[in-house]
Short mmCIF file of C-alpha atoms in Angstrom, two decimals:
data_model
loop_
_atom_site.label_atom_id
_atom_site.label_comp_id
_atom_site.label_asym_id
_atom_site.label_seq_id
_atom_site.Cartn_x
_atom_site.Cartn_y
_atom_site.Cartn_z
CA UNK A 17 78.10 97.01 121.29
CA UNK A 18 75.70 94.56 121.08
CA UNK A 19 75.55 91.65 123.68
CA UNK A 20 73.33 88.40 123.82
CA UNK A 21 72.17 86.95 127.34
CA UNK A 22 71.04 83.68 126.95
CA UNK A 23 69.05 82.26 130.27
CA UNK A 24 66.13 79.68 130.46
CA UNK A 25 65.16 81.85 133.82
CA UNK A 26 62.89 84.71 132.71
CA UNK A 27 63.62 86.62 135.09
CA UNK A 28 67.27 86.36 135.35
CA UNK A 29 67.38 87.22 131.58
CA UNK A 30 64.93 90.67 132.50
CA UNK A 31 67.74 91.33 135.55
CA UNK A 32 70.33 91.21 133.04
CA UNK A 33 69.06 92.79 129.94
CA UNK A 34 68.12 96.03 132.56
CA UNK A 35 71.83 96.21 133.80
CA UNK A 36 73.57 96.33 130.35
CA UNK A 37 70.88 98.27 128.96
CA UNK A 38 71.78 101.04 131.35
CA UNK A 39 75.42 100.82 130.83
CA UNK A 40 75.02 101.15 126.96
CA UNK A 41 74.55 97.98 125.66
CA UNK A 42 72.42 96.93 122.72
CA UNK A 43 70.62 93.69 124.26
CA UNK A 44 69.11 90.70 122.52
CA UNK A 45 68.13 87.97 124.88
CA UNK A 46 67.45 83.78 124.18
CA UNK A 47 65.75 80.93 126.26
CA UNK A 48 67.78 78.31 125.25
CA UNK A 49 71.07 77.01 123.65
CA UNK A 50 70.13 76.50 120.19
CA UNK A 51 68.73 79.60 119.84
CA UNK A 52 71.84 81.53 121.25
CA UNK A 53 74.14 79.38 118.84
CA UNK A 54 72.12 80.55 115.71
CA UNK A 55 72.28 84.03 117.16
CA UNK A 56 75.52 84.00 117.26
CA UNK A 57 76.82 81.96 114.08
CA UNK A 58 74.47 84.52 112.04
CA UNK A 59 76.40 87.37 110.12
CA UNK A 60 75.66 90.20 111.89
CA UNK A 61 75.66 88.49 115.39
CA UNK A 62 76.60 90.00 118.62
CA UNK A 63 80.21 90.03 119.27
CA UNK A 64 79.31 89.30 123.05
CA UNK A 65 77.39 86.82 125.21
CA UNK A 66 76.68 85.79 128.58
CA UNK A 67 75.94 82.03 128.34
CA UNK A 68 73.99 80.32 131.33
CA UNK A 69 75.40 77.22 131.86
CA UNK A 70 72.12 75.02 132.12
CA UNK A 71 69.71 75.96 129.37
CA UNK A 72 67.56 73.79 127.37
CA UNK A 73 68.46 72.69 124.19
CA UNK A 74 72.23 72.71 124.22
CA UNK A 75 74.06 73.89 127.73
CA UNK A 76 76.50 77.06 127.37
CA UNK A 77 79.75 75.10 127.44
CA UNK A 78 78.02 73.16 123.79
CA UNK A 79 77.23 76.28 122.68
CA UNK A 80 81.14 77.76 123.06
CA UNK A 81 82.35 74.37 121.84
CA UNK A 82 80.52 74.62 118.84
CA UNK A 83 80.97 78.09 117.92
CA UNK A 84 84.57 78.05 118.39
CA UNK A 85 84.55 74.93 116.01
CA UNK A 86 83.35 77.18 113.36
CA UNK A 87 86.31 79.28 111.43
CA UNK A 88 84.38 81.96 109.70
CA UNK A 89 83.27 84.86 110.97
CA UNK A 90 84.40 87.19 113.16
CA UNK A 91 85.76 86.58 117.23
CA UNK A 92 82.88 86.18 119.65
CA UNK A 93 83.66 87.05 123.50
CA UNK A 94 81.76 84.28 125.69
CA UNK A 95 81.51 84.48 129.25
CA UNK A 96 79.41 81.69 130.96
CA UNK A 97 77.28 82.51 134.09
CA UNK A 98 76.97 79.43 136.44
CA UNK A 99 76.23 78.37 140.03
CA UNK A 100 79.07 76.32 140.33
CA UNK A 101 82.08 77.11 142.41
CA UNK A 102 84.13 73.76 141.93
CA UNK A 103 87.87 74.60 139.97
CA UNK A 104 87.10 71.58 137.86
CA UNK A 105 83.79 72.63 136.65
CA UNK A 106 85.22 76.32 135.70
CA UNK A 107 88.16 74.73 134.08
CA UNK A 108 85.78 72.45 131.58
CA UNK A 109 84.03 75.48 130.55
CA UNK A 110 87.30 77.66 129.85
CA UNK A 111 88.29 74.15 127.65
CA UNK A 112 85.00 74.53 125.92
CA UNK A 113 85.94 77.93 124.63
CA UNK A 114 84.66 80.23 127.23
CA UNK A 115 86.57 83.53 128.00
CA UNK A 116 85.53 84.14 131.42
CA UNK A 117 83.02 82.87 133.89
CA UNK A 118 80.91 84.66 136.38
CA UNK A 119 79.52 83.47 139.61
CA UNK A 120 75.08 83.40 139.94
CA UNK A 121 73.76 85.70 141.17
CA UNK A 122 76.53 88.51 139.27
CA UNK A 123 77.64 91.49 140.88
CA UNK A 124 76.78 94.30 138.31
CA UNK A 125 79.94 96.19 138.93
CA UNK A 126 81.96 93.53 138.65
CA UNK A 127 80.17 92.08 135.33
CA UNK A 128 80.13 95.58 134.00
CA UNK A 129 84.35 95.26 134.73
CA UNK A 130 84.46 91.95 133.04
CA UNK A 131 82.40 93.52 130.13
CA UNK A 132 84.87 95.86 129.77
CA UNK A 133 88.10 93.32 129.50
CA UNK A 134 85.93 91.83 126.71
CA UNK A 135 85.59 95.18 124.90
CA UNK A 136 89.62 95.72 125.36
CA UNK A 137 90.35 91.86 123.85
CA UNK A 138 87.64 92.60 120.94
CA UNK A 139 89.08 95.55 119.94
CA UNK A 140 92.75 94.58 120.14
CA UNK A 141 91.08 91.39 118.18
CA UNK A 142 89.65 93.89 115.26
CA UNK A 143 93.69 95.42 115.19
CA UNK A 144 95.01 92.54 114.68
CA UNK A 145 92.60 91.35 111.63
CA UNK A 146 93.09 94.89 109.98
CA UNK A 147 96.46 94.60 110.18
CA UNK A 148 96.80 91.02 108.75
CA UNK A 149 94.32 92.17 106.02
CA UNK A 150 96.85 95.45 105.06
CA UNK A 151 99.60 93.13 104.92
CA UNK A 152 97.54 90.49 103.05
CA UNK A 153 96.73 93.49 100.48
CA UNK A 154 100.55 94.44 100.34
CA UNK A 155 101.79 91.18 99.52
CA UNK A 156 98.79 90.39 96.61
CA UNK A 157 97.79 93.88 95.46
CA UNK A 158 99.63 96.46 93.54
CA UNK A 159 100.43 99.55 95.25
CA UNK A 160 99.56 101.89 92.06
CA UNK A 161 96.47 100.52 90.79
CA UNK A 162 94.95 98.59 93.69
CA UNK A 163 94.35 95.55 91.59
CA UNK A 164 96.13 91.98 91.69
CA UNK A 165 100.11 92.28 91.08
CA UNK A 166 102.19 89.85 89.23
CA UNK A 167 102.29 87.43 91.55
CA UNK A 168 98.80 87.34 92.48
CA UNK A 169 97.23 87.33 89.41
CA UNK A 170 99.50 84.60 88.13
CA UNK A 171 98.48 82.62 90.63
CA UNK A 172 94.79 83.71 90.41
CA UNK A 173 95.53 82.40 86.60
CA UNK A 174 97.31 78.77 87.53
CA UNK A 175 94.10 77.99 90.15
CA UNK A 176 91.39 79.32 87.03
CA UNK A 177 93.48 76.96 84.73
CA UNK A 178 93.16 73.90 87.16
CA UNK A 179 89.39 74.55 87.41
CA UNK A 180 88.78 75.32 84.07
CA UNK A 181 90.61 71.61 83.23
CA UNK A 182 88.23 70.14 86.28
CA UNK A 183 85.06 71.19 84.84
CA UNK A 184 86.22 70.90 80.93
CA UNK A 185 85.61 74.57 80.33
CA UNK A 186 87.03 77.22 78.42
CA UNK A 187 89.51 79.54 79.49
CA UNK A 188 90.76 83.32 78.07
CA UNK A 189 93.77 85.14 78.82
CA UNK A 190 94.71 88.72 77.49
CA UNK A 191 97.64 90.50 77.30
CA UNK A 192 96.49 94.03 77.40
CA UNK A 193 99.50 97.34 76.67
CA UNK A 194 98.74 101.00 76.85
CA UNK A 195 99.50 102.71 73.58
CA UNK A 196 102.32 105.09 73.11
CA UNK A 197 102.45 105.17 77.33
CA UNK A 198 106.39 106.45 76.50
CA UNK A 199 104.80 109.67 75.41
CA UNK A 200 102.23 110.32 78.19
CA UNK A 201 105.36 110.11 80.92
CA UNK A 202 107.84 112.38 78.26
CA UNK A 203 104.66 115.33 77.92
CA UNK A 204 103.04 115.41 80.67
CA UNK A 205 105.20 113.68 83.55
CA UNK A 206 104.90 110.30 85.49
CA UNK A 207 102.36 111.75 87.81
CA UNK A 208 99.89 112.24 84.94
CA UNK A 209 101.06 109.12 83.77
CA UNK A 210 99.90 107.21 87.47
CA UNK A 211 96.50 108.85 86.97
CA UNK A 212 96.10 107.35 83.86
CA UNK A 213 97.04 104.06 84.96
CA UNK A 214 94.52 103.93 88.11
CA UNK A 215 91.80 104.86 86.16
CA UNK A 216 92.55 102.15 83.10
CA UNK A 217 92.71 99.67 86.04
CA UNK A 218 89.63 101.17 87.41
CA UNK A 219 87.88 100.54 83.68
CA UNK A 220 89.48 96.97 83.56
CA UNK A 221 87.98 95.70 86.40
CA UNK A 222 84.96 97.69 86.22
CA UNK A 223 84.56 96.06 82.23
CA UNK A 224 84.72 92.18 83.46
CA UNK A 225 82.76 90.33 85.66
CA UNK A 226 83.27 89.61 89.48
CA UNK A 227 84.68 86.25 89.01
CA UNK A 228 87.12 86.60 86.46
CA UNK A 229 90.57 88.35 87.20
CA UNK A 230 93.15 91.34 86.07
CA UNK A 231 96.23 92.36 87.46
CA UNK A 232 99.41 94.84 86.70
CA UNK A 233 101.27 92.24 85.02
CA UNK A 234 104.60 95.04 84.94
CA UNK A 235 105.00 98.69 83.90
CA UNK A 236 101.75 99.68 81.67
CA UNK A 237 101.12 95.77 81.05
CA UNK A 238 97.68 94.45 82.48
CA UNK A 239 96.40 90.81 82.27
CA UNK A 240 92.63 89.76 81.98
CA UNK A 241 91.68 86.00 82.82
CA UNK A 242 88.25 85.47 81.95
CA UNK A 243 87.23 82.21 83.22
CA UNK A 244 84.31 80.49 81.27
CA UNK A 245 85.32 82.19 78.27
CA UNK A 246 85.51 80.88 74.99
CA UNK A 247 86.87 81.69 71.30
CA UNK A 248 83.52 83.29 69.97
CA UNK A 249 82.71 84.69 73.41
CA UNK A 250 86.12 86.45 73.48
CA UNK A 251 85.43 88.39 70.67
CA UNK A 252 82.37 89.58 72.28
CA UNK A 253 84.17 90.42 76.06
CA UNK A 254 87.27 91.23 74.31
CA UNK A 255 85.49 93.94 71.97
CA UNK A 256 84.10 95.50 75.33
CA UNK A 257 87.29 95.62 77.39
CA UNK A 258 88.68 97.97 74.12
CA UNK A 259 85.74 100.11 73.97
CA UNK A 260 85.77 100.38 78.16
CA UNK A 261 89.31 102.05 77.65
CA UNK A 262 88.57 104.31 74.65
CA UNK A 263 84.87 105.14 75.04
CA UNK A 264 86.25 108.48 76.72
CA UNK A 265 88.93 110.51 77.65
CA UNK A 266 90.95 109.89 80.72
CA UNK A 267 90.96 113.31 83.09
CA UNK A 268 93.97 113.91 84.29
CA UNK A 269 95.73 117.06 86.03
CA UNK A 270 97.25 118.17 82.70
CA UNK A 271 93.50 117.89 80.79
CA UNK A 272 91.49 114.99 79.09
CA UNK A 273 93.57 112.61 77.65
CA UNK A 274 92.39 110.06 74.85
CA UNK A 275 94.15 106.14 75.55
CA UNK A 276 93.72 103.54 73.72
CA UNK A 277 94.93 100.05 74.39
CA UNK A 278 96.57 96.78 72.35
CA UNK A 279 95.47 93.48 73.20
CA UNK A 280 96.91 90.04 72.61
CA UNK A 281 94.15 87.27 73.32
CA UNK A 282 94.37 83.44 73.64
CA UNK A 283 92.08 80.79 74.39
CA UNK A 284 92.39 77.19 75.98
CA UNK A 285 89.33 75.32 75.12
CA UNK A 286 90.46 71.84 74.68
CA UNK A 287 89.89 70.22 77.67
CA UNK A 288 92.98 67.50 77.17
CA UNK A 289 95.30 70.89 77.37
CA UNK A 290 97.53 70.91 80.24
CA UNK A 291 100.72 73.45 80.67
CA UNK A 292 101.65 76.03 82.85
CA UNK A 293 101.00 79.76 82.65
CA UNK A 294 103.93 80.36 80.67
CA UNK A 295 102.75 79.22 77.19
CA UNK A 296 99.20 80.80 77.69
CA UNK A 297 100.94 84.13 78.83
CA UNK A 298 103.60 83.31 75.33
CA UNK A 299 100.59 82.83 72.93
CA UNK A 300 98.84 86.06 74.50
CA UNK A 301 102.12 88.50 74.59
CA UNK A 302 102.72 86.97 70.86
CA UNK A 303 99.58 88.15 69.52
CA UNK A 304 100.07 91.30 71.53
CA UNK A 305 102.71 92.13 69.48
CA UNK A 306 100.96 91.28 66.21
CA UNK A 307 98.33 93.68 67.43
CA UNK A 308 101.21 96.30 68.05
CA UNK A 309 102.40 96.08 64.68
CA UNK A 310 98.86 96.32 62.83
CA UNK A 311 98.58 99.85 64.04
CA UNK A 312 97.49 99.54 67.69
CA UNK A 313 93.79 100.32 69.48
CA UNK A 314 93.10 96.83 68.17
CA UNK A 315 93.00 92.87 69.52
CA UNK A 316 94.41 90.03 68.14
CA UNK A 317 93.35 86.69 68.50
CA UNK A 318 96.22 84.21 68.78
CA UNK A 319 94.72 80.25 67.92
CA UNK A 320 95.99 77.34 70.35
CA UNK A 321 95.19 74.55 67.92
CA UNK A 322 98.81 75.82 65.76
CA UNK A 323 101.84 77.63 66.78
CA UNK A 324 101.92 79.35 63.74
CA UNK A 325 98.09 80.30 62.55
CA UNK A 326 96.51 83.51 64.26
CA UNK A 327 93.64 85.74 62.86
CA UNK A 328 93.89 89.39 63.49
CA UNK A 329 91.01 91.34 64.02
CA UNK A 330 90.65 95.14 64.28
CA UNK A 331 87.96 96.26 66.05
CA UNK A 332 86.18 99.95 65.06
CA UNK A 333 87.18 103.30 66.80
CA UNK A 334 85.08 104.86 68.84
CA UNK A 335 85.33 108.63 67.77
#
């Protein structure tokens, strides 16, 4: 674990750094306030400090003040080291954010004790922020797949429509079905078939960009929001998601299995449009359908300006 010391007294801070070092600590040590506050606020900052209350710059109540002001990053365990004795003084540095305090000059077995209480409350910390981040996962992520479930990537999809309205850029949606999924599950079983749908997801997401979005939308449905993206770009990105599925065989446990998907596609470009996600998702599962019906393994391009004008296009096979 490593621990910061921060002391203006040189050789205070030597004292210290020599009695963690020997009790397993990794030790970096500061002069002043300032510098323990960026030490600390920096990514891969120590998790632990012992603050001297007088240093120059900013004194080690400021610095916990400060640091617990900030929201990001992860817990910091601050004990401050002081001369004073006085209840009131140790209560205004608990207020400031301190954990503990410790009386100058420090009994080493009792800091190494105190050390240890902070080692117990950081890892019970870490627990607790795993935990929340499993059930965060549950409640956004599909269990199958790993990617965004219904939910989640509807709402990913209403926030990238807000934006996209903001900054008066285009928007894409697909509607993306594995063909003839019915007969993977009836040959080969629904295990083969869950193989096959982790490693379309896996060629989904690993086909768009970081920013943009896909989720199970239900069953062997998937939906793509592609932020940014507009009608002649979509033909591009849309092009690419169909080869990503059918460049090569999917290996599963009963051999290599060829997939190929159907995709319905829609664009918002009109920066006036407003709606919901329904009629985006309507115009997309539309042209899906379309696509379904001109033989599959193709996309088709549904256009926003009429409710009744779409141009399909079939892309080439890849053999």
């Amino acid at each position: 674990m490593r621990i910061l010391v921060a002391d203006d007294d040189a050789v205070s801070r030597r004292l210290m750094e020599k009695i963690l070092t020997r009790s397993g600590y990794e030790v970096m040590t500061v002069a002043d306030g300032r510098d323990a506050l960026d030490a600390l606020t920096h990514k891969d900052g120590p998790r632990m400090a012992l603050l001297d209350w007088m240093m120059p710059g900013i004194d080690g109540p400021e610095v916990c003040r400060q640091l617990r002001a900030r929201q990001e990053g992860s817990y910091v365990y601050l004990t401050l080291l002081t001369s004073r004795q006085d209840r009131t003084d140790v209560i205004q540095g608990l207020e400031a954010g301190a954990d503990d305090y410790l009386t100058k000059p420090c009994n080493s077995d009792e800091l190494k004790a105190r050390l240890r209480t902070g080692l117990r409350i950081l890892m019970l910390e870490d627990k607790l922020v795993e935990a929340r981040e499993e059930m965060r996962m549950r409640a956004t992520h599909d269990a199958l797949t790993g990617l965004l479930n219904r939910g989640a990537v509807l709402n990913f999809m209403k926030a990238e429509m807000a934006r996209c309205r903001r900054e008066r850029t285009p928007l894409s949606v697909l509607l993306c079905d594995v063909d003839h999924f019915k007969q993977v599950n009836d040959a080969h079983g629904h295990l083969v078939g869950d193989q096959v749908l982790r490693e379309l997801a896996h060629r989904l997401k690993e086909a768009i960009r970081p920013f943009d979005g896909v989720g199970r939308y239900g069953g062997e449905e998937f939906v793509v929001v592609l932020s940014g993206c507009g009608s002649e770009q979509l033909r591009h990105r849309s092009g690419h998601i169909l080869d990503a599925v059918r460049s090569k065989p999917i290996e599963t446990s009963a051999g290599p299995l060829h997939i190929t998907i159907s995709i319905g596609a829609f664009t918002m470009d009109s920066p006036e449009w407003s709606g919901d996600v329904e009629f985006p998702l309507g115009r997309a599962d539309s042209a899906l359908y379309r696509a379904k019906m001109n033989g599959r393994n193709c996309v088709h391009f549904a256009d926003h300006l009429s409710t009744n004008d779409s141009e399909h296009v079939s892309l080439p096979t890849v053999s």
